Short mmCIF file of C-alpha atoms in Angstrom, two decimals:
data_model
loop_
_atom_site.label_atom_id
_atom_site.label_comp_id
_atom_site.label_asym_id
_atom_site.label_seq_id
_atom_site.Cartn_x
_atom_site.Cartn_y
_atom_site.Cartn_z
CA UNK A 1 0.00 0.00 0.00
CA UNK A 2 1.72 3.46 -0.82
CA UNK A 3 2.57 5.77 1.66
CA UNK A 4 0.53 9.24 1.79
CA UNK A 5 2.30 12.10 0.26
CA UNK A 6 3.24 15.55 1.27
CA UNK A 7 1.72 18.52 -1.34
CA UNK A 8 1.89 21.65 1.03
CA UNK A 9 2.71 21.73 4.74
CA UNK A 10 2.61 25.16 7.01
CA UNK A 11 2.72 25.70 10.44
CA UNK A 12 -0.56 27.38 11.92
CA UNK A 13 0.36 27.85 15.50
CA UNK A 14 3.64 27.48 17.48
CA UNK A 15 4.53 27.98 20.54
CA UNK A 16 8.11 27.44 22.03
CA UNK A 17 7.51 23.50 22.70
CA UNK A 18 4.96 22.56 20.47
CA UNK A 19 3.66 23.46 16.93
CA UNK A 20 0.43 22.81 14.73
CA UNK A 21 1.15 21.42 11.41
CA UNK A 22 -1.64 21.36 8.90
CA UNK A 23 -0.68 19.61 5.43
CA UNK A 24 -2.41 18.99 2.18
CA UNK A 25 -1.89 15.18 1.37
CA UNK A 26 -2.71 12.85 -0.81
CA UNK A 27 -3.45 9.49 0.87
CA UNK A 28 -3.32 5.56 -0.08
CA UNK A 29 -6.23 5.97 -2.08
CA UNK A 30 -5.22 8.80 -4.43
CA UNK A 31 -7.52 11.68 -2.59
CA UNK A 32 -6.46 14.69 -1.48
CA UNK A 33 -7.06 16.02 1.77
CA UNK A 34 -5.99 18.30 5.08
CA UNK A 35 -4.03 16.90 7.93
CA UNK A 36 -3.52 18.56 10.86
CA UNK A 37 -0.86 17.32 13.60
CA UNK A 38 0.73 18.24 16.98
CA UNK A 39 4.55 18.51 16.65
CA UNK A 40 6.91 18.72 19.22
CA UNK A 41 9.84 21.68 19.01
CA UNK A 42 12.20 18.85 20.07
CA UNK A 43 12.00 14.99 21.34
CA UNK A 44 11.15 14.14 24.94
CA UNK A 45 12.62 12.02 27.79
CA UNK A 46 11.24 9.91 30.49
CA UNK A 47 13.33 9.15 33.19
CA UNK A 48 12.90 6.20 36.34
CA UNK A 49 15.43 7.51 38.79
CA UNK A 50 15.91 5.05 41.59
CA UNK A 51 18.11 5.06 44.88
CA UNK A 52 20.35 2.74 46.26
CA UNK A 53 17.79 1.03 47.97
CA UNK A 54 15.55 0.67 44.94
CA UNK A 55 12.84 2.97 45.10
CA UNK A 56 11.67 4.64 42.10
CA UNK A 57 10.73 8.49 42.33
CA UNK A 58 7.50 9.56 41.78
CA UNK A 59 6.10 13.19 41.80
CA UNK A 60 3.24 14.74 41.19
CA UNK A 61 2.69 17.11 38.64
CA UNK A 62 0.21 19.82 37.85
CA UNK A 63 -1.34 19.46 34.41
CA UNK A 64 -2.61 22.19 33.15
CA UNK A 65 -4.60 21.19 30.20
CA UNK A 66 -6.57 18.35 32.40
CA UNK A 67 -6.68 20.62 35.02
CA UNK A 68 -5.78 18.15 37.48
CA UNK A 69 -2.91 17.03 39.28
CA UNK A 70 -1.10 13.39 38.07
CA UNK A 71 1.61 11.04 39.62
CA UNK A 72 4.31 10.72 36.87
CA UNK A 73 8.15 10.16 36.42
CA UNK A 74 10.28 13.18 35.53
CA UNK A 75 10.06 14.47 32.07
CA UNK A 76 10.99 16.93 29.47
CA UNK A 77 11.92 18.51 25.93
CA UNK A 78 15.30 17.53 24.65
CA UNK A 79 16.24 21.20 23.50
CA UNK A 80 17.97 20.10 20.39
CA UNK A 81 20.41 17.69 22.67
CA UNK A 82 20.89 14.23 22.63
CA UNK A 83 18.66 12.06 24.52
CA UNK A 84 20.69 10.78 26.93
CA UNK A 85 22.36 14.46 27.83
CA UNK A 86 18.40 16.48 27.91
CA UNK A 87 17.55 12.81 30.24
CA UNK A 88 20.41 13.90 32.66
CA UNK A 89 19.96 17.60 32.47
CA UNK A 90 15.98 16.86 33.17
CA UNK A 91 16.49 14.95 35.92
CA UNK A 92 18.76 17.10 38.06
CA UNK A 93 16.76 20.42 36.90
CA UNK A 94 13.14 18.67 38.20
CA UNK A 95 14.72 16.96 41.22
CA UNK A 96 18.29 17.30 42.04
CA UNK A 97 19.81 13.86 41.37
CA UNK A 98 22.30 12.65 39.11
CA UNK A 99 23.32 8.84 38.74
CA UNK A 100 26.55 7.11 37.20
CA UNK A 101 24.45 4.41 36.04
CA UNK A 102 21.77 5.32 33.06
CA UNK A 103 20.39 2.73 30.94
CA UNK A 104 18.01 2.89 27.94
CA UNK A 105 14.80 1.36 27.76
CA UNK A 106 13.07 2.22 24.84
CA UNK A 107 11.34 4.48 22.81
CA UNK A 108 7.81 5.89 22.52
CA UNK A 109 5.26 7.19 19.95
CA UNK A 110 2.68 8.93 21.71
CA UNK A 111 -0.87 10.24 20.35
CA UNK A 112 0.50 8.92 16.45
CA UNK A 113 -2.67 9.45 14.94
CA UNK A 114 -3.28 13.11 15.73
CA UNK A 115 1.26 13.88 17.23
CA UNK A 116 4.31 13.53 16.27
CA UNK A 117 5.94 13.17 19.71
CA UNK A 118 8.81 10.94 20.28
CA UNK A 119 10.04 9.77 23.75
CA UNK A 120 12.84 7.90 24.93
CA UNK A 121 12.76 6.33 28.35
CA UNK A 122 15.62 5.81 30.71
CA UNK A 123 16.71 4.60 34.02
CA UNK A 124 19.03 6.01 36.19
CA UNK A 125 20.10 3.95 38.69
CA UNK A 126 21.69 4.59 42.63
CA UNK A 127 20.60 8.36 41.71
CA UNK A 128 22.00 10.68 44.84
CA UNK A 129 20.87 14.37 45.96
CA UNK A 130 23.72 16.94 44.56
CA UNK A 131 21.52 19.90 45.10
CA UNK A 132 18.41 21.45 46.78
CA UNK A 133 18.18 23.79 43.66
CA UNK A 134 15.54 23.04 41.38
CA UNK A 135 14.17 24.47 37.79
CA UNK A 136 11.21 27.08 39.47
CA UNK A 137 9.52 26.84 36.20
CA UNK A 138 8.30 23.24 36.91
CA UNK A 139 4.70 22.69 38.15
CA UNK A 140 5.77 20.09 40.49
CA UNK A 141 3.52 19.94 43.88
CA UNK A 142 5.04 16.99 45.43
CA UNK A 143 8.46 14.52 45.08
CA UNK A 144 9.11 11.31 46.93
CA UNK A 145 10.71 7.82 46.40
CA UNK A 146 8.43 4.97 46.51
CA UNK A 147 9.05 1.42 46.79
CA UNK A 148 8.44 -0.90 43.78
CA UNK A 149 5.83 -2.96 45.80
CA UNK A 150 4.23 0.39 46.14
CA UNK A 151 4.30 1.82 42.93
CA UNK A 152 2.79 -1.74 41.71
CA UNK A 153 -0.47 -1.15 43.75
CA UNK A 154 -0.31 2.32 42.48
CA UNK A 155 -0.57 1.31 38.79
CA UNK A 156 -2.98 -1.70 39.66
CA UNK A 157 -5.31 0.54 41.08
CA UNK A 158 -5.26 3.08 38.54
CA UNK A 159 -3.60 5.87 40.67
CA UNK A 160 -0.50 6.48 37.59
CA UNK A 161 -2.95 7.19 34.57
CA UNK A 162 0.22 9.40 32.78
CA UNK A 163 0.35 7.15 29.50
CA UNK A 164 4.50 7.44 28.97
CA UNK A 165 5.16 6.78 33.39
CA UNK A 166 2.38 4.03 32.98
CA UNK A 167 4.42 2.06 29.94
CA UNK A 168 7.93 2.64 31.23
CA UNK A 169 6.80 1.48 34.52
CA UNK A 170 5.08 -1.49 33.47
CA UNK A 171 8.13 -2.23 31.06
CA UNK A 172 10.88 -1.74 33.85
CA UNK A 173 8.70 -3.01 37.05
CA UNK A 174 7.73 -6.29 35.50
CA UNK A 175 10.06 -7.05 32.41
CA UNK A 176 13.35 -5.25 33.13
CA UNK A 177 16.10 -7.50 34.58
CA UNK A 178 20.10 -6.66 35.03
CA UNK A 179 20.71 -9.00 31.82
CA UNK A 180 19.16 -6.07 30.13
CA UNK A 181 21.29 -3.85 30.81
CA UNK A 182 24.37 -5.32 28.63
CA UNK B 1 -8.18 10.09 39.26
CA UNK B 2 -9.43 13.19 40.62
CA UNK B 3 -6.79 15.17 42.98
CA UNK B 4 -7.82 18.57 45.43
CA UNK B 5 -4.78 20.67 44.68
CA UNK B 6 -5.92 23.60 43.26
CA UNK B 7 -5.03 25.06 40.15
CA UNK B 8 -2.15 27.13 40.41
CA UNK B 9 -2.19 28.64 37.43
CA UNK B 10 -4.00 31.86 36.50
CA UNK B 11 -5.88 32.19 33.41
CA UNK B 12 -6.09 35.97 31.80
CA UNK B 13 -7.85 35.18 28.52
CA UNK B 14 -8.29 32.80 26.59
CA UNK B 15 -8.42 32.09 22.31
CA UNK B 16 -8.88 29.40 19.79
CA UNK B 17 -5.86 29.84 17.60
CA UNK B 18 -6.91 26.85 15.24
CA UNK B 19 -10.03 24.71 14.71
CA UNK B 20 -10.84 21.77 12.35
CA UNK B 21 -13.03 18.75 12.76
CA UNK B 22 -10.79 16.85 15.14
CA UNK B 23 -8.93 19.16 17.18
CA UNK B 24 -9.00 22.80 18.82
CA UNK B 25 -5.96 24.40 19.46
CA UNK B 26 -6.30 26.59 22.64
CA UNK B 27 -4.04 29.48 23.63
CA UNK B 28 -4.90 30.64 27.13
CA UNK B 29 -2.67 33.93 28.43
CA UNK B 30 -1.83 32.83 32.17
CA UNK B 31 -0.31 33.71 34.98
CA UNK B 32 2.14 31.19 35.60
CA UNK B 33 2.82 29.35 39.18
CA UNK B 34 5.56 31.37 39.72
CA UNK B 35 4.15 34.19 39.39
CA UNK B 36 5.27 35.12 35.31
CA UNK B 37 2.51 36.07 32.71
CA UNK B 38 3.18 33.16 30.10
CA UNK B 39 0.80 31.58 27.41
CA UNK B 40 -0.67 28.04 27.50
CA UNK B 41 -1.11 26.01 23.77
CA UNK B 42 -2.72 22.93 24.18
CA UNK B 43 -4.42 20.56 21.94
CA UNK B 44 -8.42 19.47 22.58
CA UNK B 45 -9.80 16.94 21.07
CA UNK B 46 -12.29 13.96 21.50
CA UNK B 47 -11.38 10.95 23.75
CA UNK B 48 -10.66 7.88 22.64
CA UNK B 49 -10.47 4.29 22.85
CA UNK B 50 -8.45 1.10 22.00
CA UNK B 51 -9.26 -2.40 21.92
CA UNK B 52 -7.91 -5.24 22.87
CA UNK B 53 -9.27 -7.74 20.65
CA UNK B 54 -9.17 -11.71 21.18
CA UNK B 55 -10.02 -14.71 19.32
CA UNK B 56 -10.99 -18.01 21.09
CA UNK B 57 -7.55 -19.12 20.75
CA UNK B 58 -6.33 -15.73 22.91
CA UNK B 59 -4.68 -14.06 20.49
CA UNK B 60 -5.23 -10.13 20.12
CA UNK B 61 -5.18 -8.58 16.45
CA UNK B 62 -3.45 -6.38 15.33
CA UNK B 63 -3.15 -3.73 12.56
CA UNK B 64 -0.34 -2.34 10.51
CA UNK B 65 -1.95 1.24 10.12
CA UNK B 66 0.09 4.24 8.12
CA UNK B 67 0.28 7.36 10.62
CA UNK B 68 1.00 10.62 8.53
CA UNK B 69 2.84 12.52 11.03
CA UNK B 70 5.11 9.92 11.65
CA UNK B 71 5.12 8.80 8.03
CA UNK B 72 5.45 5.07 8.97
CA UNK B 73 3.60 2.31 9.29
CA UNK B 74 3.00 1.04 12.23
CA UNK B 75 1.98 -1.83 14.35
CA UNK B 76 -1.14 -0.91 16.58
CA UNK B 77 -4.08 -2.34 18.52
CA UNK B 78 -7.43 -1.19 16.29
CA UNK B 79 -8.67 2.25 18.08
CA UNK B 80 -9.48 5.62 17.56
CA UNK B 81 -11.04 9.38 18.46
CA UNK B 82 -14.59 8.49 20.48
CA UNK B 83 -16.83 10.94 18.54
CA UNK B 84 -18.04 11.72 21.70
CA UNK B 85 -19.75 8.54 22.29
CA UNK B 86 -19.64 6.29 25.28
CA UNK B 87 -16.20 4.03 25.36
CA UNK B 88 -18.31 0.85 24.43
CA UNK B 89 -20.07 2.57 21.73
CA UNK B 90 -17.08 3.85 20.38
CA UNK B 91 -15.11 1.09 20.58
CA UNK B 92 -17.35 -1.31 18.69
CA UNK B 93 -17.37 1.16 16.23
CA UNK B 94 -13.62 1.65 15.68
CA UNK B 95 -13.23 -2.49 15.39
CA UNK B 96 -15.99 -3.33 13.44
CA UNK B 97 -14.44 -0.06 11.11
CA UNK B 98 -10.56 -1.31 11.31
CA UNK B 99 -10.90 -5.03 11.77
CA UNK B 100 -14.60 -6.50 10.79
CA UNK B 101 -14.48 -8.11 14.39
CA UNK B 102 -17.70 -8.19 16.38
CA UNK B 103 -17.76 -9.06 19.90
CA UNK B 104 -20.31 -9.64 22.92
CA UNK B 105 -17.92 -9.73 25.88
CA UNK B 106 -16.96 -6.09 26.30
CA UNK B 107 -14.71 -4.99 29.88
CA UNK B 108 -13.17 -1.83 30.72
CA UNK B 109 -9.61 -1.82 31.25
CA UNK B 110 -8.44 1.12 32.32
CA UNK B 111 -8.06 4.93 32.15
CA UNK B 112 -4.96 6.60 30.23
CA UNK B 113 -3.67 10.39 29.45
CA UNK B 114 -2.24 10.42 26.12
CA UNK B 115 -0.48 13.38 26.38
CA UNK B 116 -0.90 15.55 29.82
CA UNK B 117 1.67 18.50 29.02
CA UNK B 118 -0.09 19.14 25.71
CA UNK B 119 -3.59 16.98 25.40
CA UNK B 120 -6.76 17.08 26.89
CA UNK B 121 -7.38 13.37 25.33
CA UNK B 122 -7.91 10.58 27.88
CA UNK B 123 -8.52 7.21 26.37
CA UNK B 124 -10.00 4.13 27.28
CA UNK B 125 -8.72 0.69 26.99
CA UNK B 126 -10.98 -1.93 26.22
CA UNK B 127 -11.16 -6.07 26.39
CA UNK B 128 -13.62 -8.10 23.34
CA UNK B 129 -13.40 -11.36 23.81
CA UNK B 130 -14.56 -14.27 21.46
CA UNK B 131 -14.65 -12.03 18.68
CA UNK B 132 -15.86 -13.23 15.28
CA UNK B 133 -15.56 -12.09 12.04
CA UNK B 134 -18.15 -9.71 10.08
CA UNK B 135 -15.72 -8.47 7.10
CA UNK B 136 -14.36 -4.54 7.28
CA UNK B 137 -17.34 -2.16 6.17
CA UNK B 138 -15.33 0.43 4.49
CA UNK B 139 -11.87 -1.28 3.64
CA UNK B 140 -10.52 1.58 1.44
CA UNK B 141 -10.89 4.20 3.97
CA UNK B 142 -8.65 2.28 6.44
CA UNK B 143 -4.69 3.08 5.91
CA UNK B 144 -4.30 -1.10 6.71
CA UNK B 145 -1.74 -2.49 4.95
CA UNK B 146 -2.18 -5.88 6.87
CA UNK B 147 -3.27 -7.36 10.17
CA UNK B 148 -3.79 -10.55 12.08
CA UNK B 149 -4.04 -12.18 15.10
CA UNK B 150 -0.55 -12.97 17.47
CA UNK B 151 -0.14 -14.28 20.38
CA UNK B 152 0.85 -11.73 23.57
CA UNK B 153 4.56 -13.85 23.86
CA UNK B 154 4.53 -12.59 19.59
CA UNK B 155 3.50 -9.20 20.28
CA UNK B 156 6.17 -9.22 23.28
CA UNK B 157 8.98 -10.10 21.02
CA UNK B 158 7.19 -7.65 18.51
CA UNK B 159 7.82 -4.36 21.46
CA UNK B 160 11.44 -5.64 22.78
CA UNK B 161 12.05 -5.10 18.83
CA UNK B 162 11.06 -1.90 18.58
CA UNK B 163 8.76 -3.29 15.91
CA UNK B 164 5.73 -2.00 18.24
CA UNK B 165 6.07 1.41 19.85
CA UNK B 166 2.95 2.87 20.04
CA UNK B 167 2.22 4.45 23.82
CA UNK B 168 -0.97 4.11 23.48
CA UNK B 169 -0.86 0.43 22.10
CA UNK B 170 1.43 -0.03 24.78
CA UNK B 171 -0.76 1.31 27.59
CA UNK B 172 -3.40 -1.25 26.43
CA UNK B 173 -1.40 -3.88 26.34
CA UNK B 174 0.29 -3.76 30.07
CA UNK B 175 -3.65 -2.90 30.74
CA UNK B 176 -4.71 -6.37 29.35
CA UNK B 177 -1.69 -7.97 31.12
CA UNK B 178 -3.09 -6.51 34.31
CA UNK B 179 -6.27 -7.55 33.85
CA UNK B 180 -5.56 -11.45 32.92
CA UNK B 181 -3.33 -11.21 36.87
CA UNK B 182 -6.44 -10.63 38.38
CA UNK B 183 -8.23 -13.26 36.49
CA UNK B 184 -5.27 -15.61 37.26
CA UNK B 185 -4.41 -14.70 40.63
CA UNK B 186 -0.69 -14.74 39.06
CA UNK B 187 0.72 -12.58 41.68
CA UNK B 188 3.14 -10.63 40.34
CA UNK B 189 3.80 -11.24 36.59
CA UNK B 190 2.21 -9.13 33.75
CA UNK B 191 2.25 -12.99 32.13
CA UNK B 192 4.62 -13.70 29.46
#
C-alpha cells in the first residue's frame, strides 16, 4: 500500500515546545485532503530515577490542560540535545539527582494518529541528591521515592494514569532485569 | 483520578488559535505558578479508545496502520477518536471499522492520558473477547496495509524489537496484562 504524500505543509500555530502542522496530502487511495498534527519543538525524555535502595521516584505534577494534578516520572523537551544528555539535564533540573548508572529502555510514539511526539525512556540507577536547587519553572507539587511494591499497587489501582510513566513502569517493574542492561 | 490541589495557574484570557473537525488548538494567556505572565497552547480533542481484541484461541489482532505525522507504518491495537460517544459505543465502532471483528464480551480496562503537558485526550482501553468475524465495512478508507491475530509472547517479542512502539498500544497492552493477573491470581507477573 503506498505511503501518503506531502503537497503543502505550514505551520498554523507554534509555541516554544509545540507546533500545529496542517498539510495537504494525498493518501493511499489517491484523494487529497488536510491533515492537521501536533509537533513537538524537540523529542522528549522519560526518566525512572531510583536510589540505592531501589525505590523509584515519583512526583506529582500539575497538568494544566486536564486541570488536574497526576503522579508521573520526571520528564521533558530535549532542547535540540541528545537524549541521553536532555535525560540527565531533566532529571537534576526537576529533582536534584544525578546517577553514574543510566540505561536505555526504549522508545515511545505517543498520540501517532493526531502527534508527532517521540520519547525515549531511561533509568538512572543509585541516583543521589547533589543539590536542593531546582528548575522554578516546573509545576511540580510533590516529590518522593516509593518502593516498587508500592508503585505496583499504584498502577494496579489506577492511581499512575500518565500514558508514557504508565508504559515505562510497566516495562521496567515487571520485564526489566540486570541481563538487560548489557 | 481526581486530585484537590488547586489550580495554580492563572488564566487571563483565553483564544482558539486553530479549529478543524478533530482538534482545537487553545491558547490561554496565564499567569504562571511562579508568578510570570506566560501563554498556555494545548491541543483538545475527542477521547478515545483502544481495543484489545481476542479470538478463542487468545490471540489479540493487530493492525499495521500508516500514521502521517510519523510517516510510517505502524503496528497498533485497532482504536481511535470516540466521537463523543460512550467508550463501548465507540469502541465497537472503531473495530468493526478497522478489523470487521464483532464481539459480545466487552470490559473496561483502564483509564490513560495520552499526552498531559499538551492533550486534553484521555482514552480508554478496552477487552472483546470471542470475537468473530463480520468483514471490514469500508476497507478503502482504512490506511491497513495488513493485520492478524498474534499471540501476547509474539506481540512481546514484537515491542522488545522496537517493531511495536505505540504508547498508546502499549498502555493497552500492560492494561490487558493486568487484567488477565487478576483473572489468574498470578501474583506478580504481567504474564509472558
Amino acid at each position: 500500500m503506498a505511503d501518503w504524500k506531502t503537497i503543502t505543509s505550514n505551520v498554523v500555530y507554534e509555541t516554544p515546545w509545540m507546533k500545529i502542522v496542517e498539510d495537504r496530502i494525498v493518501n493511499h487511495n489517491g484523494k487529497e485532503l488536510t491533515y492537521s498534527y501536533l509537533k513537538l519543538q524537540d523529542e522528549a525524555v522519560t526518566i525512572i530515577a531510583t536510589d540505592d535502595a531501589g525505590r523509584i521516584l515519583l512526583q506529582k505534577q500539575y497538568r494544566y490542560p486536564l486541570r488536574t494534578t497526576q503522579w508521573e516520572l520526571p520528564a521533558g523537551h530535549t532542547d535540540g540535545q541528545p537524549a541521553l544528555e536532555a535525560a540527565k539535564r531533566e532529571l537534576l533540573e526537576e529533582t536534584g539527582l544525578t546517577s553514574e548508572s543510566w540505561h536505555h529502555l526504549g522508545r515511545l510514539n505517543l498520540a501517532a494518529g493526531i502527534a508527532d511526539i517521540k520519547h525515549d525512556l531511561f533509568l538512572a540507577k543509585n541516583a543521589t541528591m547533589t543539590t536542593d536547587e531546582r528548575d522554578e519553572e516546573e509545576d511540580i507539587v510533590h516529590q518522593g521515592f516509593y518502593a516498587p511494591e508500592e508503585v505496583r499497587r499504584m498502577l494496579h489501582e489506577g492511581e499512575i494514569t500518565d500514558g508514557d510513566s504508565m508504559v515505562i513502569l510497566y516495562k521496567y517493574l515487571y520485564e526489566y532485569t540486570d541481563a538487560d542492561q548489557a | 483520578m481526581t486530585h484537590n490541589e488547586p489550580n495554580p495557574w492563572q488564566l487571563k484570557s483565553t483564544r482558539i488559535a486553530y479549529q478543524n473537525p478533530w482538534m482545537t488548538i487553545h491558547e490561554d494567556s496565564v499567569v504562571t505558578p511562579t508568578g510570570k505572565d506566560g501563554i498556555y497552547g494545548y491541543l483538545e480533542s475527542n477521547d478515545s479508545v483502544m481495543v484489545v481484541a481476542t479470538n478463542a484461541a487468545k490471540e489479540i489482532f493487530m493492525v499495521k496502520t500508516f500514521r502521517y505525522p510519523q510517516k510510517t507504518w505502524n503496528w497498533e491495537l485497532p482504536g481511535g477518536g470516540g466521537d463523543k460517544e460512550d467508550p463501548i459505543t465507540a469502541s465497537k465502532r472503531e473495530l468493526e471499522e478497522e478489523s470487521g471483528l464483532l464481539s459480545d464480551h466487552w470490559t473496561e480496562l483502564g483509564s490513560t492520558a495520552v499526552c498531559n503537558g499538551f492533550m486534553t485526550e484521555q482514552m480508554t482501553s478496552l477487552l472483546a473477547e470471542s470475537v468473530t468475524g463480520a468483514g471490514i465495512k469500508q476497507p478503502d478508507e482504512q490506511a491497513i496495509a495488513d493485520s492478524g491475530f498474534f499471540s501476547l509472547k509474539t506481540i512481546d517479542g514484537m515491542v522488545d524489537r522496537g517493531e511495536v512502539n505505540d504508547g498508546q498500544t502499549l498502555a493497552a497492552l500492560y492494561l490487558y496484562k493486568r487484567y488477565l493477573d487478576r483473572q489468574h491470581i498470578t501474583g506478580d507477573s504481567l504474564i509472558h
